Short mmCIF file of C-alpha atoms in Angstrom, two decimals:
data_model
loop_
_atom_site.label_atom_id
_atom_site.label_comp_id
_atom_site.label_asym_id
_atom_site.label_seq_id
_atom_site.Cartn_x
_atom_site.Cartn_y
_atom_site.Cartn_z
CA UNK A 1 -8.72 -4.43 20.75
CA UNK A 2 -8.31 -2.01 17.80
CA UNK A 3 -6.60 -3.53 14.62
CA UNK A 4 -3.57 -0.48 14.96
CA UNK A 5 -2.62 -2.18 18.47
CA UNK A 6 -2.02 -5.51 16.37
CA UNK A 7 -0.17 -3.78 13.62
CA UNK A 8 1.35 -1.54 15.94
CA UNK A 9 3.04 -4.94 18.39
CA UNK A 10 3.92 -6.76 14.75
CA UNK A 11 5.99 -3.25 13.37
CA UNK A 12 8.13 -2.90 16.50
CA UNK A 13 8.21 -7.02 17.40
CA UNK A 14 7.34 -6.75 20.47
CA UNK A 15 6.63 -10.52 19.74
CA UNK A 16 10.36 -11.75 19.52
CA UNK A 17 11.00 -13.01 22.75
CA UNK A 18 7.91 -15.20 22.81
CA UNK A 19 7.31 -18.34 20.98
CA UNK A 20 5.39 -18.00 17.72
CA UNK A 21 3.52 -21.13 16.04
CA UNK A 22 0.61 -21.36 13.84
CA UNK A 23 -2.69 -22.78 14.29
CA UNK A 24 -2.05 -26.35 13.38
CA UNK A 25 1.34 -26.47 15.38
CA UNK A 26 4.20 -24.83 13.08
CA UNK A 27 7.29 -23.29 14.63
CA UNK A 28 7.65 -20.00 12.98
CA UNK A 29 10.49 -17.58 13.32
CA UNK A 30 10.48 -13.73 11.47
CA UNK A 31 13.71 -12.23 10.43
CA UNK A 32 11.93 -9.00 9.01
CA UNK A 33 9.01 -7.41 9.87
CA UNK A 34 8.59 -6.15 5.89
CA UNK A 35 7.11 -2.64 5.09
CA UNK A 36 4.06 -1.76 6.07
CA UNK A 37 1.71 -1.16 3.05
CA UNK A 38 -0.41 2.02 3.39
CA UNK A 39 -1.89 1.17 0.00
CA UNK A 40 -4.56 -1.20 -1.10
CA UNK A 41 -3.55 -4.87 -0.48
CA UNK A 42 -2.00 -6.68 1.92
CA UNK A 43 -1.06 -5.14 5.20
CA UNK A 44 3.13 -5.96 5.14
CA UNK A 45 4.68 -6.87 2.46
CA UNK A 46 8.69 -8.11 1.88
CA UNK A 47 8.27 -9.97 5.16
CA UNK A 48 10.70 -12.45 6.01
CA UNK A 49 9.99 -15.49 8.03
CA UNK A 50 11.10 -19.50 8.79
CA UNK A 51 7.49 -21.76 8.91
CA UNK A 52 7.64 -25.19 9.49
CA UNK A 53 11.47 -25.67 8.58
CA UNK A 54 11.24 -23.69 5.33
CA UNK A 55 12.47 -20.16 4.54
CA UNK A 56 9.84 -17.41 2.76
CA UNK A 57 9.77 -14.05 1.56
CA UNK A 58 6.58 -12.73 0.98
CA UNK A 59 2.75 -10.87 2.53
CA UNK A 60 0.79 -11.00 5.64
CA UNK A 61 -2.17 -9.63 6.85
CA UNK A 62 -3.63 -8.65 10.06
CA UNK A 63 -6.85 -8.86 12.13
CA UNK A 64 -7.92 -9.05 15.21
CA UNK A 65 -10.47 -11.95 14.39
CA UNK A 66 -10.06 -14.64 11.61
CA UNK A 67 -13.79 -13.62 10.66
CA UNK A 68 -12.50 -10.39 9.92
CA UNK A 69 -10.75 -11.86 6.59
CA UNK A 70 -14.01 -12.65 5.20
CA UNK A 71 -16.15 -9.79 6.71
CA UNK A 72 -13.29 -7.64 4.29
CA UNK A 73 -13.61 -10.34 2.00
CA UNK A 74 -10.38 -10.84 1.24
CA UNK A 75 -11.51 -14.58 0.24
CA UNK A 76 -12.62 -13.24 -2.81
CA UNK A 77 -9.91 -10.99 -3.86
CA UNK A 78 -7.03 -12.59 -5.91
CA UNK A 79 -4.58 -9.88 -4.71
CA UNK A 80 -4.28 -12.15 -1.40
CA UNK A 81 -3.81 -15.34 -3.19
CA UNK A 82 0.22 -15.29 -2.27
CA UNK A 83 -0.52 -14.52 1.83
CA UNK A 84 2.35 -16.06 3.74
CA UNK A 85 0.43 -16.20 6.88
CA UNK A 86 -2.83 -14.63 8.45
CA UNK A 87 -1.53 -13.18 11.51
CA UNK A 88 -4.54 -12.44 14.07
CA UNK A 89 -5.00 -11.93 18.06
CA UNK A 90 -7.96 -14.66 18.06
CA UNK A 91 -8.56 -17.52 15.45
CA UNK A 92 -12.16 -18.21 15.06
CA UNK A 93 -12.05 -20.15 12.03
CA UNK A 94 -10.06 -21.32 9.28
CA UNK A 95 -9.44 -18.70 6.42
CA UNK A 96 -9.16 -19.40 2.07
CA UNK A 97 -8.07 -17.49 -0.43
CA UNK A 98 -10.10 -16.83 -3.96
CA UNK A 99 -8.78 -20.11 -5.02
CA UNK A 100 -9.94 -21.60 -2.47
CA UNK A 101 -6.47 -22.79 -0.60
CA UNK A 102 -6.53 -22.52 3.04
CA UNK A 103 -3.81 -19.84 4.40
CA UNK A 104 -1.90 -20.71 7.53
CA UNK A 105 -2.82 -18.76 10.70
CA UNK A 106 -0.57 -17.38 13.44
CA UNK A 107 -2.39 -16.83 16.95
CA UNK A 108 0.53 -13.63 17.56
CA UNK A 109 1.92 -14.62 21.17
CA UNK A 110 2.66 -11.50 23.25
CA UNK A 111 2.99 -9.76 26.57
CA UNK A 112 -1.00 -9.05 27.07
CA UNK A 113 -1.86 -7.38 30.66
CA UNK A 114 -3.97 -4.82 30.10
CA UNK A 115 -2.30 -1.71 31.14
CA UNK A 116 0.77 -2.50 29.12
CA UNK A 117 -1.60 -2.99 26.22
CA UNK A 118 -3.36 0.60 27.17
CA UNK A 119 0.33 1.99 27.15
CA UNK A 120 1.02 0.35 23.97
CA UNK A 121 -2.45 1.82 21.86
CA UNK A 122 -1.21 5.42 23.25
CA UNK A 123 2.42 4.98 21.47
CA UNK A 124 0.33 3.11 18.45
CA UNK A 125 -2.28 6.25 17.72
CA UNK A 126 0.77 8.31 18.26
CA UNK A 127 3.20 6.39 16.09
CA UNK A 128 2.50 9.86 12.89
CA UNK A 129 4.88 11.81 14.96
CA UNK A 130 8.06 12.61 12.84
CA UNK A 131 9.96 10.93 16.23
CA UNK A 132 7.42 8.67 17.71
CA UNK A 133 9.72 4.97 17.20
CA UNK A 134 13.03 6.72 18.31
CA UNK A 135 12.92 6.17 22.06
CA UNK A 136 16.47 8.45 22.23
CA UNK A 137 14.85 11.13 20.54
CA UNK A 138 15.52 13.56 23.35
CA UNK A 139 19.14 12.49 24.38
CA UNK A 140 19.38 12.82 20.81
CA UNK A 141 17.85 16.27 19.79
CA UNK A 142 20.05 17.16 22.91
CA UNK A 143 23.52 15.69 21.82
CA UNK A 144 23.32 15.05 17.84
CA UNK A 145 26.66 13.70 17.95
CA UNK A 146 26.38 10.42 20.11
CA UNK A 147 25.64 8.56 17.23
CA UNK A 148 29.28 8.82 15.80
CA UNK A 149 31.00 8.16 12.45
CA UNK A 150 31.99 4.88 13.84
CA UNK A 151 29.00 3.48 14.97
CA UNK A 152 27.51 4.96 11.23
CA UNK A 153 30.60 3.12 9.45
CA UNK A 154 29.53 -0.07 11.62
CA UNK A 155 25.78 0.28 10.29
CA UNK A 156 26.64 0.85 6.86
CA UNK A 157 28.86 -2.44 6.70
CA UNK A 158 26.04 -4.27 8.58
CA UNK A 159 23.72 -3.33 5.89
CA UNK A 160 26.26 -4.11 3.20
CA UNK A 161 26.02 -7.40 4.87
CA UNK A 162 22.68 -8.18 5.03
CA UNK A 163 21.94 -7.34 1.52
CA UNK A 164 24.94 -9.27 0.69
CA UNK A 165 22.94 -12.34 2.78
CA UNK A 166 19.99 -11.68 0.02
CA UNK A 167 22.38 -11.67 -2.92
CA UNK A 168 24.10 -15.26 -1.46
CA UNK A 169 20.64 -16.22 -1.84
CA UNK A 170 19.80 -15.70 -4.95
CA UNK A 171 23.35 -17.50 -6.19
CA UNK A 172 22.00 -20.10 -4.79
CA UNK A 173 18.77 -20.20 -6.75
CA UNK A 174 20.80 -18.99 -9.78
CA UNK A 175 23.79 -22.69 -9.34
CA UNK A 176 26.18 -19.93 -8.93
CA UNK A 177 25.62 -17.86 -11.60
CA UNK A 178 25.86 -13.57 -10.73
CA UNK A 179 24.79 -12.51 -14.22
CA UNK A 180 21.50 -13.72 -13.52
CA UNK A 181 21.19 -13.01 -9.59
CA UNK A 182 22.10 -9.48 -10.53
CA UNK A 183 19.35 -9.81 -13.28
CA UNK A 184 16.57 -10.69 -11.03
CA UNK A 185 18.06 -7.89 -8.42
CA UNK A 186 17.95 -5.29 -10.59
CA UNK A 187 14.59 -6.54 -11.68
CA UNK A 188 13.43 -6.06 -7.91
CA UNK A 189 14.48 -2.11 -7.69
CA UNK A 190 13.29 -1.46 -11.01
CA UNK A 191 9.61 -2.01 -9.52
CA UNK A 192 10.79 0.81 -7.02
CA UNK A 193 9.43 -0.77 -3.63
CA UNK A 194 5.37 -0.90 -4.51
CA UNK A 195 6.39 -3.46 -7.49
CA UNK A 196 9.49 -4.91 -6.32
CA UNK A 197 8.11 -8.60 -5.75
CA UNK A 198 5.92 -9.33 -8.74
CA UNK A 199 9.19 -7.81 -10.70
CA UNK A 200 11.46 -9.99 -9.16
CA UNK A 201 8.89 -12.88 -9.95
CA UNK A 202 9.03 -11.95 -13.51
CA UNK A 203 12.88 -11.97 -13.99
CA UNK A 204 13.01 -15.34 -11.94
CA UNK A 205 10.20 -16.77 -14.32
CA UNK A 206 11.79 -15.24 -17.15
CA UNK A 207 15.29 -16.74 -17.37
CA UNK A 208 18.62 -14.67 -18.42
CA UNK A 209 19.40 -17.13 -21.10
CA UNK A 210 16.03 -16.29 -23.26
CA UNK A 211 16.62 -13.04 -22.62
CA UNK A 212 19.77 -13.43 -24.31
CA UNK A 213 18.51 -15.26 -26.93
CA UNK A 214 16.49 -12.35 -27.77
CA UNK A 215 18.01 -9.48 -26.84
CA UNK A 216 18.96 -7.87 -29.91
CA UNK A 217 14.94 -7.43 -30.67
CA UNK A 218 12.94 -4.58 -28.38
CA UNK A 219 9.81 -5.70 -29.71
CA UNK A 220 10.46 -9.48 -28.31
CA UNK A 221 11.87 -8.60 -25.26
CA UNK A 222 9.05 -6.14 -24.57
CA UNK A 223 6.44 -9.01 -25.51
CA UNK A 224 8.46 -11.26 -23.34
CA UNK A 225 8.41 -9.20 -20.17
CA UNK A 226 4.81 -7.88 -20.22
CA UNK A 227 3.57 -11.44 -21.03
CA UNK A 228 5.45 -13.09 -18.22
CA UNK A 229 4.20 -10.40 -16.14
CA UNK A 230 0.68 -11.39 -16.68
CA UNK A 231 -0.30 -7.86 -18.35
CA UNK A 232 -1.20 -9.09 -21.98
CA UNK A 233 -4.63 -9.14 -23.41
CA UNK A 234 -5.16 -11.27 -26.66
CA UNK A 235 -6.36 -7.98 -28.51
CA UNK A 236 -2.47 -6.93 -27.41
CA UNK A 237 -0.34 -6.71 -30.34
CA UNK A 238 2.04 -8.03 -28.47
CA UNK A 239 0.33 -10.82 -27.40
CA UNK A 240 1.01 -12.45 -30.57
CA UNK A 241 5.07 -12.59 -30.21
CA UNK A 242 4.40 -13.18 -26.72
CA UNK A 243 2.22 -16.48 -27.60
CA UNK A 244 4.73 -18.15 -29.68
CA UNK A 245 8.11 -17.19 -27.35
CA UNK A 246 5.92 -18.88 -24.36
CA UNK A 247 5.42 -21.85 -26.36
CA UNK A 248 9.23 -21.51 -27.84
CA UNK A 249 10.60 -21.76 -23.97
CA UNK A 250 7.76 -23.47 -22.40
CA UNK A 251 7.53 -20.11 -20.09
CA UNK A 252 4.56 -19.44 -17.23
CA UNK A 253 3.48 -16.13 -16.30
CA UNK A 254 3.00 -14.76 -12.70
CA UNK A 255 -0.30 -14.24 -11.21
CA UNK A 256 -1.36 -10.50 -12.54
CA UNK A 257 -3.14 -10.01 -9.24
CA UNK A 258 0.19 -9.34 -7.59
CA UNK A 259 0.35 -5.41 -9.06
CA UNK A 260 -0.01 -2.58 -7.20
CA UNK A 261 -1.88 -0.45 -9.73
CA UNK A 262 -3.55 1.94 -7.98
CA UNK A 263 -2.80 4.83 -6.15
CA UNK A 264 0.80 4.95 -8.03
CA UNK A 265 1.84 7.90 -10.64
CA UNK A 266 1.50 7.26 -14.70
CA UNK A 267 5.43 6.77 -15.05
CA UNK A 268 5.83 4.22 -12.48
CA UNK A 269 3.04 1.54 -13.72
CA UNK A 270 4.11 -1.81 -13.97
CA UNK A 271 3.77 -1.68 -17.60
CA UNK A 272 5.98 1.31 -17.24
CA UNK A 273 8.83 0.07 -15.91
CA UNK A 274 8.71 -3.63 -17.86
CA UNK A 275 9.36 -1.28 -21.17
CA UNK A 276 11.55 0.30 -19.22
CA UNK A 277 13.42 -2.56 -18.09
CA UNK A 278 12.91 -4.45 -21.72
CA UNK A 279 15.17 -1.21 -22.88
CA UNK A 280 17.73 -1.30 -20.65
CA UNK A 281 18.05 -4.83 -21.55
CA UNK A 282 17.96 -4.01 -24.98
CA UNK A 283 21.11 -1.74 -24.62
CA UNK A 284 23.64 -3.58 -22.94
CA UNK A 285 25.33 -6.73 -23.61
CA UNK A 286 25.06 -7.25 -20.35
CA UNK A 287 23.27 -6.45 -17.03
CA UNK A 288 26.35 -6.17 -15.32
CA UNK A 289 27.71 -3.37 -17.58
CA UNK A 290 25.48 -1.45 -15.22
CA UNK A 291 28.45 -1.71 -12.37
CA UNK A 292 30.68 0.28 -14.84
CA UNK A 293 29.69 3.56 -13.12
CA UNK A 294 32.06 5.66 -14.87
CA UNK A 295 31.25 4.93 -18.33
CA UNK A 296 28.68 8.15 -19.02
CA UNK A 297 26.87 5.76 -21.05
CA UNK A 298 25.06 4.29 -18.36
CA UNK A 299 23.91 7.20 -16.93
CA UNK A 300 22.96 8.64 -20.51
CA UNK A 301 20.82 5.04 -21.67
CA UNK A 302 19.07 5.55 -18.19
CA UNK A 303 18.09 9.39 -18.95
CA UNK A 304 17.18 8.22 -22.21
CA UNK A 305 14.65 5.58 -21.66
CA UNK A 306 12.68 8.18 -18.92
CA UNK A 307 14.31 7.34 -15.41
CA UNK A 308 14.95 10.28 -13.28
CA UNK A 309 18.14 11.09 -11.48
CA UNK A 310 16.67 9.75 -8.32
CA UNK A 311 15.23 6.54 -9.75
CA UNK A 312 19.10 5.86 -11.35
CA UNK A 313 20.62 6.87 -7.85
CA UNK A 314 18.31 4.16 -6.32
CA UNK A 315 19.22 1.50 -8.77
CA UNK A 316 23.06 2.22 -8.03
CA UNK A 317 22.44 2.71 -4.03
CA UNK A 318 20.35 -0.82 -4.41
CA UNK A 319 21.72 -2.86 -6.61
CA UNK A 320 25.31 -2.28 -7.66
CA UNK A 321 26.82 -1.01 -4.67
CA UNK A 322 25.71 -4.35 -2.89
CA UNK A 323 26.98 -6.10 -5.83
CA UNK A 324 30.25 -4.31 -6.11
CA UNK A 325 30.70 -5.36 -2.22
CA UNK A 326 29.48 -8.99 -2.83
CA UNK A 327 31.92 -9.64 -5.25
CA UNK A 328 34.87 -8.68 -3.00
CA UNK A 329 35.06 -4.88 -3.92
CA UNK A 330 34.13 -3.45 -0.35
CA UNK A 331 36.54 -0.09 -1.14
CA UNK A 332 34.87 0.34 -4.62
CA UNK A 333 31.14 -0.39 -2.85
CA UNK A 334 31.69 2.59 0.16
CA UNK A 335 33.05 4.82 -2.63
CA UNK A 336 30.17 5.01 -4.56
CA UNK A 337 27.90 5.26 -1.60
CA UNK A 338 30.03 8.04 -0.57
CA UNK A 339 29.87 9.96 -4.05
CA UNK A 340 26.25 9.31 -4.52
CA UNK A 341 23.43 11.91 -2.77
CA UNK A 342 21.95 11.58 0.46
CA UNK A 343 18.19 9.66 0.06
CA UNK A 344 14.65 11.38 0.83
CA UNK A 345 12.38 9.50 2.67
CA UNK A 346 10.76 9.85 5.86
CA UNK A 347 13.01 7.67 7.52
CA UNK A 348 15.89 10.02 6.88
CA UNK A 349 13.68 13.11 7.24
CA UNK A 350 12.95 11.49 10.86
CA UNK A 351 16.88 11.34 11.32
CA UNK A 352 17.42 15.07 10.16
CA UNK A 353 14.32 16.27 12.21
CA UNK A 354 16.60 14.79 15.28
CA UNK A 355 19.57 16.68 14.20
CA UNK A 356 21.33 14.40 12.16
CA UNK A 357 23.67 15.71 9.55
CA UNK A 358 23.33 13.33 6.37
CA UNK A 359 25.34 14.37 3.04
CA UNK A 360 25.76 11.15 1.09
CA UNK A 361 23.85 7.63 0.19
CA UNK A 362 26.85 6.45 2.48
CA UNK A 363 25.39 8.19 5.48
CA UNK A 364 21.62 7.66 4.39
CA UNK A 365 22.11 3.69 4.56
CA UNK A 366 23.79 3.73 8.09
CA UNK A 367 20.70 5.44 9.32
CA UNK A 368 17.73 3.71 8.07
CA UNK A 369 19.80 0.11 8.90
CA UNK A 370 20.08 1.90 12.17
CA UNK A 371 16.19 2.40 12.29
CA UNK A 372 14.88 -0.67 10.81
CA UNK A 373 17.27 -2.97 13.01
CA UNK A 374 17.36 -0.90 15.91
CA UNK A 375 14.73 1.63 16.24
CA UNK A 376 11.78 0.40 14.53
CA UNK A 377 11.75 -2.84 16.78
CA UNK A 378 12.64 -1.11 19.90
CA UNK A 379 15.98 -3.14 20.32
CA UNK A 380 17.69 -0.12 22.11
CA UNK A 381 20.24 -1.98 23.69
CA UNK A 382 21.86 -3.08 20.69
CA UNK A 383 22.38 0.28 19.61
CA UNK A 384 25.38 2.65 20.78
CA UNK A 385 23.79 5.33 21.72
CA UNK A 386 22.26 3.61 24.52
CA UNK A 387 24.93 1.43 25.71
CA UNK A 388 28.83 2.10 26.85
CA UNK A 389 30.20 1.45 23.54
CA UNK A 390 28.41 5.30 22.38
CA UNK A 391 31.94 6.97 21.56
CA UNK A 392 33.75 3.52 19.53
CA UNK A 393 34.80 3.48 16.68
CA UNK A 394 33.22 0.00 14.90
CA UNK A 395 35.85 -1.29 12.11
CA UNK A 396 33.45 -4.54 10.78
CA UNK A 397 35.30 -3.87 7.46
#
């Protein structure tokens, strides 16, 4: 069984409707299949997932044999220290990270006769095709228009939703308190997907009240950030500042393993974007002055401190149009989404390559929640286009 097949039945969950438990007996239950990682690293990362009672967000990797972990010795690589789960087809033996802590295993339960599984590998080798995980792709090249501005409006409130689900979330770990969840979520796009985690693990080990404390010096706040983020060497000359504020506010860094350094452009290293972020910090009294999209000084501090127009879209697309909904400001939240530009990725280019017609962020959101909830796991008959419901008009507001 080629490794693809495995990653191929875990990207469109062709799992869900079978019961999932680990080796040693743990129910487990995924709410998001996570990205898949064509970098070095893990195999998926951002995955969501319920194990043994207990809500994570986090890595998994894939094999076809539990063996397999050590034959790429991953045991000896610290980038897999934070593995959520070991997902394989067959479990030969018990599997440790550098640090010698045993990772829990998941046996992935799934329809398994053989010629489904040949008809599976055929979709999986062809999966590079611009089209390949829309199954409507010719009804849809065919009649653009049966995904309507209703059933878009109804996708771009679900989304709103679900990232409003996230933000509830982090109130929670935050007793309530939306300066800091919108810190640590504004921490999380800053590392632009490839960084996202380890900066979100930063801002939640590096509370909102130090940062305060020190926010009127760059040099501190920039000592602060790269320390917590694990990317200070004594011969640093920040290391110094950094050494006594750790001891100040009895502060532990994250695990430097957890950066994606390679294979990533000069202006979007981690170290990068923490001076970056330290800045933008540095400028406002607050994070939240961000949501004050009007005010040309936002826009002009961003410029400033080397973000692109793209990057500053994302941040607003990500961050303060959920935030601006979250807070009960659903008009204000569509509004921006509707003034901001469409997105380029290869989700969307997949959308316009089937003839969709995408002119604003507002648009660009509908369709990839449309994909990732729909498409991606092959859950047609939730979506419009294949059901009765193609020519409604969704009001979820």
């Amino acid at each position: 069984m080629p490794e693809i097949l495995l990653h191929y039945i875990w990207q469109q969950g062709l799992f869900l409707d079978f019961p999932q438990r680990t080796t040693t007996g743990q129910p487990i239950e995924v709410f998001s299949f996570g990205k898949h990682n064509l970098n070095a690293g893990p195999d998926f990362t951002d995955v969501r997932l319920r194990m043994n009672g207990l809500e994570m967000v986090g890595q998994i990797e894939l094999h076809v044999e539990s063996s397999d972990w050590y034959r790429h010795r991953h045991h000896l690589d610290p980038a897999y220290d934070h593995i959520l789960l070991h997902v394989v087809r067959h479990a030969d033996k018990a599997v440790v990270n550098s640090r010698g802590e045993e990772i829990p295993q998941l046996e992935l339960n799934y329809p398994a006769p053989q010629d489904y599984l040949d008809r599976l590998l055929h979709d999986a080798y062809a999966m590079d095709s611009a089209v390949a995980t829309h199954r409507c792709a010719q009804r849809l090249l065919a009649e653009p228009s049966l995904i309507t501005d209703g059933w878009k409006q109804t996708m771009l409130l679900r989304r709103l939703r679900c990232k409003q689900e996230s933000i509830n979330r982090l109130l929670q770990i935050s007793h309530n308190d939306w300066q800091q969840a919108f810190y640590v979520s504004l921490a999380h796009a800053f590392g632009f997907h490839t960084n996202g985690v380890p900066m979100e693990m930063v801002a939640l080990a590096t509370p909102l009240s130090v940062i305060f404390k020190h926010r009127d010096n760059l040099t501190q706040l920039q000592a602060l950030l790269l320390g917590q983020a694990g990317l200070l060497t004594e011969d640093d000359p920040l290391y110094k500042e950094y050494a006594f504020l750790r001891t100040k506010f009895s502060l532990t860094s994250i695990n430097p393993s957890l950066w994606k350094q390679g294979r990533i452009r000069p202006q979007t290293r981690p170290s990068v974007r923490l001076m970056q972020f330290a800045q933008l910090l540095h400028t406002f009294d607050s994070p939240f002055s961000l949501c004050l999209i009007d005010n040309p000084t936002v826009q002009q501090t961003m410029h400033a401190i080397g973000l692109g127009q793209r990057s500053i879209d994302g941040l607003l697309i990500n961050v303060v149009a959920p935030f601006l909904f979250a807070r009960g400001l659903p008009d204000e939240a569509l509004a921006l989404l509707n003034q901001l530009p469409a997105e380029d990725n290869r989700v969307i280019r997949q959308w316009r390559t089937l003839g969709q017609i995408v002119t604003s962020a507002a648009d660009t959101q509908a369709l990839l929640h449309l994909y990732l909830t729909c498409c991606e796991p092959g859950r047609c008959t939730t979506c419009a286009v294949w059901s009765d419901r193609a020519n409604e008009t969704t009001n979820e507001q």
